[in-house]
Coordinates of C-alpha atoms and ligand atoms in Angstrom, one line a residue:
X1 CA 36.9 -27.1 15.8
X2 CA 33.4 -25.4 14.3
X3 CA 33.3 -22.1 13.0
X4 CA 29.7 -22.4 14.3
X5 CA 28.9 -19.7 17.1
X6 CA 27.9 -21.0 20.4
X7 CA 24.5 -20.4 20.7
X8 CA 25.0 -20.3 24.7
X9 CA 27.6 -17.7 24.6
X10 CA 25.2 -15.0 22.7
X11 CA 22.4 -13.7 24.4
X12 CA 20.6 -13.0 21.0
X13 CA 18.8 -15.8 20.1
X14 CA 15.7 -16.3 17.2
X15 CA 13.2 -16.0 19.3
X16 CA 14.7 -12.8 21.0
X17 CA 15.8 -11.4 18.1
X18 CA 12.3 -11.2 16.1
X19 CA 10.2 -11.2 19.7
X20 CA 8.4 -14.1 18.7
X21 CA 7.1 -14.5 22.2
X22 CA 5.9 -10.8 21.8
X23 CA 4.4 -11.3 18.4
X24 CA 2.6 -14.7 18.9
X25 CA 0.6 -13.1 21.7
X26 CA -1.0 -10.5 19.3
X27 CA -3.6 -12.5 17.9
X28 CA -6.7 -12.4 20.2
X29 CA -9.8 -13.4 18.6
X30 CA -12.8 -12.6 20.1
X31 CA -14.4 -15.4 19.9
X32 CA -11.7 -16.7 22.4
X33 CA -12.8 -17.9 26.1
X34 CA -10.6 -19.6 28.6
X35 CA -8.2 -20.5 25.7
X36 CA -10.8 -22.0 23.6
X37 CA -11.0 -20.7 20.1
X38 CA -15.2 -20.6 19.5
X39 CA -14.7 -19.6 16.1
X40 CA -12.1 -21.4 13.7
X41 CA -11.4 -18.8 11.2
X42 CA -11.1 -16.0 13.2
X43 CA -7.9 -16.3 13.7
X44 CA -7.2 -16.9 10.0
X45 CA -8.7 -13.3 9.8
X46 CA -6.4 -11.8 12.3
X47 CA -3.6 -13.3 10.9
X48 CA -3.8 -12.3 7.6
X49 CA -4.8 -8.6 8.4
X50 CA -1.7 -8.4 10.6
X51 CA 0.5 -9.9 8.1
X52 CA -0.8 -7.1 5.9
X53 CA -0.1 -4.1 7.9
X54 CA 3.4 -5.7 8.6
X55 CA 3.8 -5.5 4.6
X56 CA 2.3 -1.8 3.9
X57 CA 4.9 -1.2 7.3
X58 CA 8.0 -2.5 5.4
X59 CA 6.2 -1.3 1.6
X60 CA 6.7 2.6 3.3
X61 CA 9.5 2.2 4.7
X62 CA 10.6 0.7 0.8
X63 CA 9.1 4.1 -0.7
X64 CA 9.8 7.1 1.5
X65 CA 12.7 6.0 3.6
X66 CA 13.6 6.7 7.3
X67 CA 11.1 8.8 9.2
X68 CA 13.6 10.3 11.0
X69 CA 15.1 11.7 8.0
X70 CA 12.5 12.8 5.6
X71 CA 13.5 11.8 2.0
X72 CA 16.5 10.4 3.0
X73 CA 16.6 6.2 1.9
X74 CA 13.7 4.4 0.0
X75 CA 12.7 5.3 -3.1
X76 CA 12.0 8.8 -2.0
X77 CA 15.3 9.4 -1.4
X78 CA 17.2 7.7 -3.9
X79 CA 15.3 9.8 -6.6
X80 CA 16.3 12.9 -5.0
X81 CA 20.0 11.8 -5.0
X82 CA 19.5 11.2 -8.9
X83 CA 20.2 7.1 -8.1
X84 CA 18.1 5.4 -11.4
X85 CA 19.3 2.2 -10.0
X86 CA 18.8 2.6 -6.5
X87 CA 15.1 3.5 -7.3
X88 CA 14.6 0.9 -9.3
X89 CA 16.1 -1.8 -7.1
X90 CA 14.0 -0.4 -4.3
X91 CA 10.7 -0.7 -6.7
X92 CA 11.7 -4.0 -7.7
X93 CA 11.3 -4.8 -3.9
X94 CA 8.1 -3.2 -3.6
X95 CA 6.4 -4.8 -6.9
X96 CA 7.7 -8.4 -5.2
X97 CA 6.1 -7.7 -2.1
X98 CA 2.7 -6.4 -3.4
X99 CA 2.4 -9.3 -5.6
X100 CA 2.4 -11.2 -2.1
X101 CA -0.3 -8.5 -1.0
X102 CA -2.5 -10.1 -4.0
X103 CA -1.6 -13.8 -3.8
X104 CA -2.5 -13.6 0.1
X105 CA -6.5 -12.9 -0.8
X106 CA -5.9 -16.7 -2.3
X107 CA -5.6 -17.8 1.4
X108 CA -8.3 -15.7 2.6
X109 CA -10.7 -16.7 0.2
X110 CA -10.8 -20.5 1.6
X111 CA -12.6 -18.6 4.5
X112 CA -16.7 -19.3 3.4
X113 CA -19.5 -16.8 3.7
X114 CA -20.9 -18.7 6.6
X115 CA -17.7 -19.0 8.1
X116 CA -17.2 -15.6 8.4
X117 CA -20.7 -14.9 9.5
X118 CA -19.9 -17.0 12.3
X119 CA -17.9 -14.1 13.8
X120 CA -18.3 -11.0 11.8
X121 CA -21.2 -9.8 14.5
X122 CA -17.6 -9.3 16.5
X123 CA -16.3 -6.8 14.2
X124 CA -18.5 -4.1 15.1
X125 CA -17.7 -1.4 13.3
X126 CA -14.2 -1.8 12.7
X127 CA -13.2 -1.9 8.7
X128 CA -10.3 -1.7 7.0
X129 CA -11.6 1.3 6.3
X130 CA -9.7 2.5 9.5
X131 CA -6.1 1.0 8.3
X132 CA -3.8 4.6 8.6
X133 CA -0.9 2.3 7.0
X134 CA -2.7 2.1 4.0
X135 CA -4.5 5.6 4.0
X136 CA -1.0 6.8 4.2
X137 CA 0.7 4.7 1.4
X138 CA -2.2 6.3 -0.8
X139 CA -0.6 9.3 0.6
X140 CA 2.8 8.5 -0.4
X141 CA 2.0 7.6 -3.7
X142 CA 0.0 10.9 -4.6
X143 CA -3.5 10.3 -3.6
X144 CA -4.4 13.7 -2.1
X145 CA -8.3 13.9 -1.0
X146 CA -9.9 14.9 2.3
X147 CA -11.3 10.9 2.8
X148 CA -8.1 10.1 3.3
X149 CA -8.3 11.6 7.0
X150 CA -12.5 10.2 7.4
X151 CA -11.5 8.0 9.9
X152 CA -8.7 9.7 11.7
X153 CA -8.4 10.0 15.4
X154 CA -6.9 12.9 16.7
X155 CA -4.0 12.8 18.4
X156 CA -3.2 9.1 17.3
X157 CA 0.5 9.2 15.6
X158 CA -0.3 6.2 13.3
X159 CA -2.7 8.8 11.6
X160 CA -0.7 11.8 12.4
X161 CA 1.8 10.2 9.8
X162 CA -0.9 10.3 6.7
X163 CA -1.5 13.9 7.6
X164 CA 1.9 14.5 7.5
X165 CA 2.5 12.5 4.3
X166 CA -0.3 14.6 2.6
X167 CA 2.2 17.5 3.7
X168 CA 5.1 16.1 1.6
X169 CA 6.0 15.7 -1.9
X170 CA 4.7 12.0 -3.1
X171 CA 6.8 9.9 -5.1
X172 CA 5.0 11.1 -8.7
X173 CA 6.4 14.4 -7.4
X174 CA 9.7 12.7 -6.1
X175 CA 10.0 11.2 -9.9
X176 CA 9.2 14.5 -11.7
X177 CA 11.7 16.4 -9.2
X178 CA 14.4 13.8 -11.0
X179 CA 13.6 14.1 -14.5
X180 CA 14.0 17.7 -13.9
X181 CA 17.5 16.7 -12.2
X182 CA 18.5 15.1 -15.9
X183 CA 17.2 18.5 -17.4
X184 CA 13.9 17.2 -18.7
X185 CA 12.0 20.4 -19.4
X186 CA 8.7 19.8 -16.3
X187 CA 7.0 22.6 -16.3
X188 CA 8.3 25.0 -13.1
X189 CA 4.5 25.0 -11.7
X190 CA 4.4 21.5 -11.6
X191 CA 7.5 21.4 -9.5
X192 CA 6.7 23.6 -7.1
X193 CA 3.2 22.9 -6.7
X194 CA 2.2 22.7 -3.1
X195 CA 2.0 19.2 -1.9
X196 CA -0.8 19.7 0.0
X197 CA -2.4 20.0 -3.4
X198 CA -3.6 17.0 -5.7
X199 CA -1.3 16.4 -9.1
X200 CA -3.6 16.4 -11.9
X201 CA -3.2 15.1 -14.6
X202 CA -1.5 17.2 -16.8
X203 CA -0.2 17.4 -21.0
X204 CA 2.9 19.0 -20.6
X205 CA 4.3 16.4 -18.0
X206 CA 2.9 13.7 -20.4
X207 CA 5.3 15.2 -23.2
X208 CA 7.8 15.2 -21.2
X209 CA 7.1 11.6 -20.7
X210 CA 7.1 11.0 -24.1
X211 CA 10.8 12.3 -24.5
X212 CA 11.8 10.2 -21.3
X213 CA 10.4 7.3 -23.0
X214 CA 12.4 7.9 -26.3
X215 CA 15.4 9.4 -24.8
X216 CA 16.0 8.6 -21.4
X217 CA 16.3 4.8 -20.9
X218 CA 17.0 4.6 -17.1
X219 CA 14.1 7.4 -16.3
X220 CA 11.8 5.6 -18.6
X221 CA 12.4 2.1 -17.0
X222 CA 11.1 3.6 -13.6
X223 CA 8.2 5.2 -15.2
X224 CA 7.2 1.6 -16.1
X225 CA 8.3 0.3 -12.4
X226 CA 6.0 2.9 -11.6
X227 CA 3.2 2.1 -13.5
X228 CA 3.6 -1.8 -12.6
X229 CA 2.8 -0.2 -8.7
X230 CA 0.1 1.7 -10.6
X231 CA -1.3 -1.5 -11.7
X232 CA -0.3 -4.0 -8.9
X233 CA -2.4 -1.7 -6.6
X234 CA -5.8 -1.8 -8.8
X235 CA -5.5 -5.3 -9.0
X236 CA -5.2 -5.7 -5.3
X237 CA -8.4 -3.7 -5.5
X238 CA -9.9 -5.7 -7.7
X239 CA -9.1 -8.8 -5.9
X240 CA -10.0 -7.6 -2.7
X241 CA -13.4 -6.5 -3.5
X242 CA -14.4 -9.6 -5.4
X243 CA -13.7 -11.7 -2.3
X244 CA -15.7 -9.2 0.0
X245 CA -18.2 -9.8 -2.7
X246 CA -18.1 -13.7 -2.6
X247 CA -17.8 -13.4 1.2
X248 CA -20.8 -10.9 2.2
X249 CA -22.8 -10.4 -1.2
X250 CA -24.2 -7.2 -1.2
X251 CA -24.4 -6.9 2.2
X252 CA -22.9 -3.3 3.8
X253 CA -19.7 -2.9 4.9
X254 CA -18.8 -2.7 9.1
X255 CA -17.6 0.4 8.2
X256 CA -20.5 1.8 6.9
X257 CA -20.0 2.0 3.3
X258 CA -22.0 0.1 0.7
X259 CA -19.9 -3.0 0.5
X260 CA -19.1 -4.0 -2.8
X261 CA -20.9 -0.6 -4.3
X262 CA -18.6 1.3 -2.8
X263 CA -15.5 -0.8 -3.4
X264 CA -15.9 -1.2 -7.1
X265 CA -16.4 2.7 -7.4
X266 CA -12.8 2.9 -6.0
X267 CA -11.3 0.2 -9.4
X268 CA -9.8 1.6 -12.4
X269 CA -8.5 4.7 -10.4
X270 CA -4.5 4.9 -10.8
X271 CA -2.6 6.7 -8.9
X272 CA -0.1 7.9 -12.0
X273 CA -2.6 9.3 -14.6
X274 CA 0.0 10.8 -17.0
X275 CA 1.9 7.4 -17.2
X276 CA -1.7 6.0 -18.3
X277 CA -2.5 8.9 -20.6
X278 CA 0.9 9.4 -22.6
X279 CA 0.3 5.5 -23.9
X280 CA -1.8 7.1 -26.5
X281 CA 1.0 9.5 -27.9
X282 CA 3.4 6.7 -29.5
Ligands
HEM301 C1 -13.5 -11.4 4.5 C2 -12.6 -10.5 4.3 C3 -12.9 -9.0 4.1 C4 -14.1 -8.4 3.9 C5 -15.5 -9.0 3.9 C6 -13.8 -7.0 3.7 C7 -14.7 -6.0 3.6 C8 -14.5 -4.7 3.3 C9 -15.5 -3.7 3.1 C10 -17.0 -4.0 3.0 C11 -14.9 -2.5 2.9 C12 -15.5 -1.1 2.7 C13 -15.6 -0.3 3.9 C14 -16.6 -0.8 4.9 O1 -17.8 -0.4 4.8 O2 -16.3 -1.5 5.9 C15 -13.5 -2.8 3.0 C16 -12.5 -1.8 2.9 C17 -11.1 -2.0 3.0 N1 -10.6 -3.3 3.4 FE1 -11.5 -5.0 3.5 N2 -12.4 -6.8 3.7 C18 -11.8 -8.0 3.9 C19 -10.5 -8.3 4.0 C20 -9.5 -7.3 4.0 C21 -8.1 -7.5 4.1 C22 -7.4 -8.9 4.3 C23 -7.5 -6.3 4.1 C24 -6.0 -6.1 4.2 C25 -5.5 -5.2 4.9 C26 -8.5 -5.3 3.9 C27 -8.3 -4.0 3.7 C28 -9.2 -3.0 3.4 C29 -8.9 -1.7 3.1 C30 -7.5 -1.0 3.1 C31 -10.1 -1.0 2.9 C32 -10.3 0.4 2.5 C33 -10.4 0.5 0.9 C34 -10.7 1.9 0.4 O3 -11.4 2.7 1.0 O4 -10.2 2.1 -0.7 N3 -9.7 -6.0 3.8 N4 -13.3 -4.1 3.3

């Protein structure tokens, strides 16, 4: 006798399961006629990109929870519930996964300039410029900026959710909403700022932060959770735009941006300025 399930008496089976059948068709390179690959590396390129929009997919899901239920799981919601642990286990998934996010450019950067050239022409003018997933994790986090919607098409629900993000409180709002729940004194304006609005930087929240940070152990362990995001994102920035720079020089962008000009403008840009700023104060 085995304790070991049949595998013939379930239908569910690995491949049905995770639809690999399903998934291993969605990589169509261009450069592909009658089965023949023309092109090497394209696929490299598709595969990586989609293995990237599957992580800022599960990264969301990680921060805001179920759709469904606005605020309710992921970091989002545990913060709202007042769960210091659950936040913080939840970030502690996210910080794993976008250390991935940077280790992948490793793989992409075996991919040489004239490799890349080789197929590029295909593009067109699609860019990551036009990735909604990560247009709305920007969201999520507190980027709020009309370029987040440049490339939006109307009616398309992948972009209808970064709209809708823009709509909701972020999760620097989510985290000021719970040090107000543990009667840390953020200013009422900041709380109920609309979220349509950007949040500034601003000196009375960094005080506050200050107070967190010598008072508050669990609420100041997020904030530097948070920042590690802050920082895990600029360096997948920084990472990403040196290898567009030793892939395509200072050649523009499909998207039709600069290239590397306009990439590097976007560096050293955090997404939780007070965390940055309040450094100074101890
Ligand atoms: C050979 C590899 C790559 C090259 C040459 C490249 C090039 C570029 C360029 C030139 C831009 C600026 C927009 C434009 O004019 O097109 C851009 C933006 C962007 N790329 Fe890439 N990229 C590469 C790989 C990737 C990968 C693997 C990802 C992962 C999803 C990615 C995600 C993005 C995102 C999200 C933006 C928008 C950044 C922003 O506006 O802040 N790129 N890329």
């Amino acid at each position: 006798m085995t304790d070991a399930p049949d595998p013939a008496a379930s239908a569910v089976t690995y491949a049905s399961y995770l639809e690999v059948p399903g998934l291993l068709s969605l990589q169509n390179p261009r450069s592909e006629q009658d089965g023949q690959l023309a092109e090497h590396d394209e696929l490299l390129f598709i595969t990586i990109h989609q293995v990237y929009e599957l992580w800022f997919k599960q990264v969301l899901h990680e921060l805001r929870g179920d759709e469904a239920a606005p605020g309710a799981g992921g970091v989002q919601g545990a913060l709202a519930e007042g769960d210091a642990y659950g936040a913080m286990a939840l970030l502690g998934r996210v910080l794993k996964i976008l250390k991935t996010l940077v280790s992948q450019v490793d793989v992409l950067e075996t991919m040489t300039p004239l490799q890349f050239n080789s197929f590029r022409a295909r593009l067109e003018s699609s860019s990551g410029f036009q990735s909604a997933q990560f247009r709305e994790l920007e969201a999520v986090l507190g980027r709020r900026d009309p370029r987040l919607l440049t490339n939006a098409v109307p009616g398309d629900p992948i972009w209808d959710r970064v709209r809708a993000a823009t709509s909701r409180p972020s999760v620097w709002g989510s985290y000021l909403a719970f040090l107000a729940m543990r009667q840390h004194p953020v200013p009422a304006e900041v709380l109920e700022q609309d979220p349509f609005l950007p949040l500034e930087s601003n000196e009375s929240v960094q005080h506050v932060l200050a107070l967190v940070y010598r008072g508050d152990d669990a609420a100041a362990l997020l904030a530097e959770r948070l920042i590690d995001l802050d920082e895990g994102l600029q360096e997948w920035r920084y990472r990403h735009v040196k290898m567009v720079e030793r892939t395509i020089g200072a050649k523009p962008g499909t998207g039709g941006s600069s290239g590397v000009g306009y990439l590097s403008s976007t560096l050293f840009t955090p997404v939780f300025p007070d965390l940055w700023a309040v450094r100074q104060q101890f």
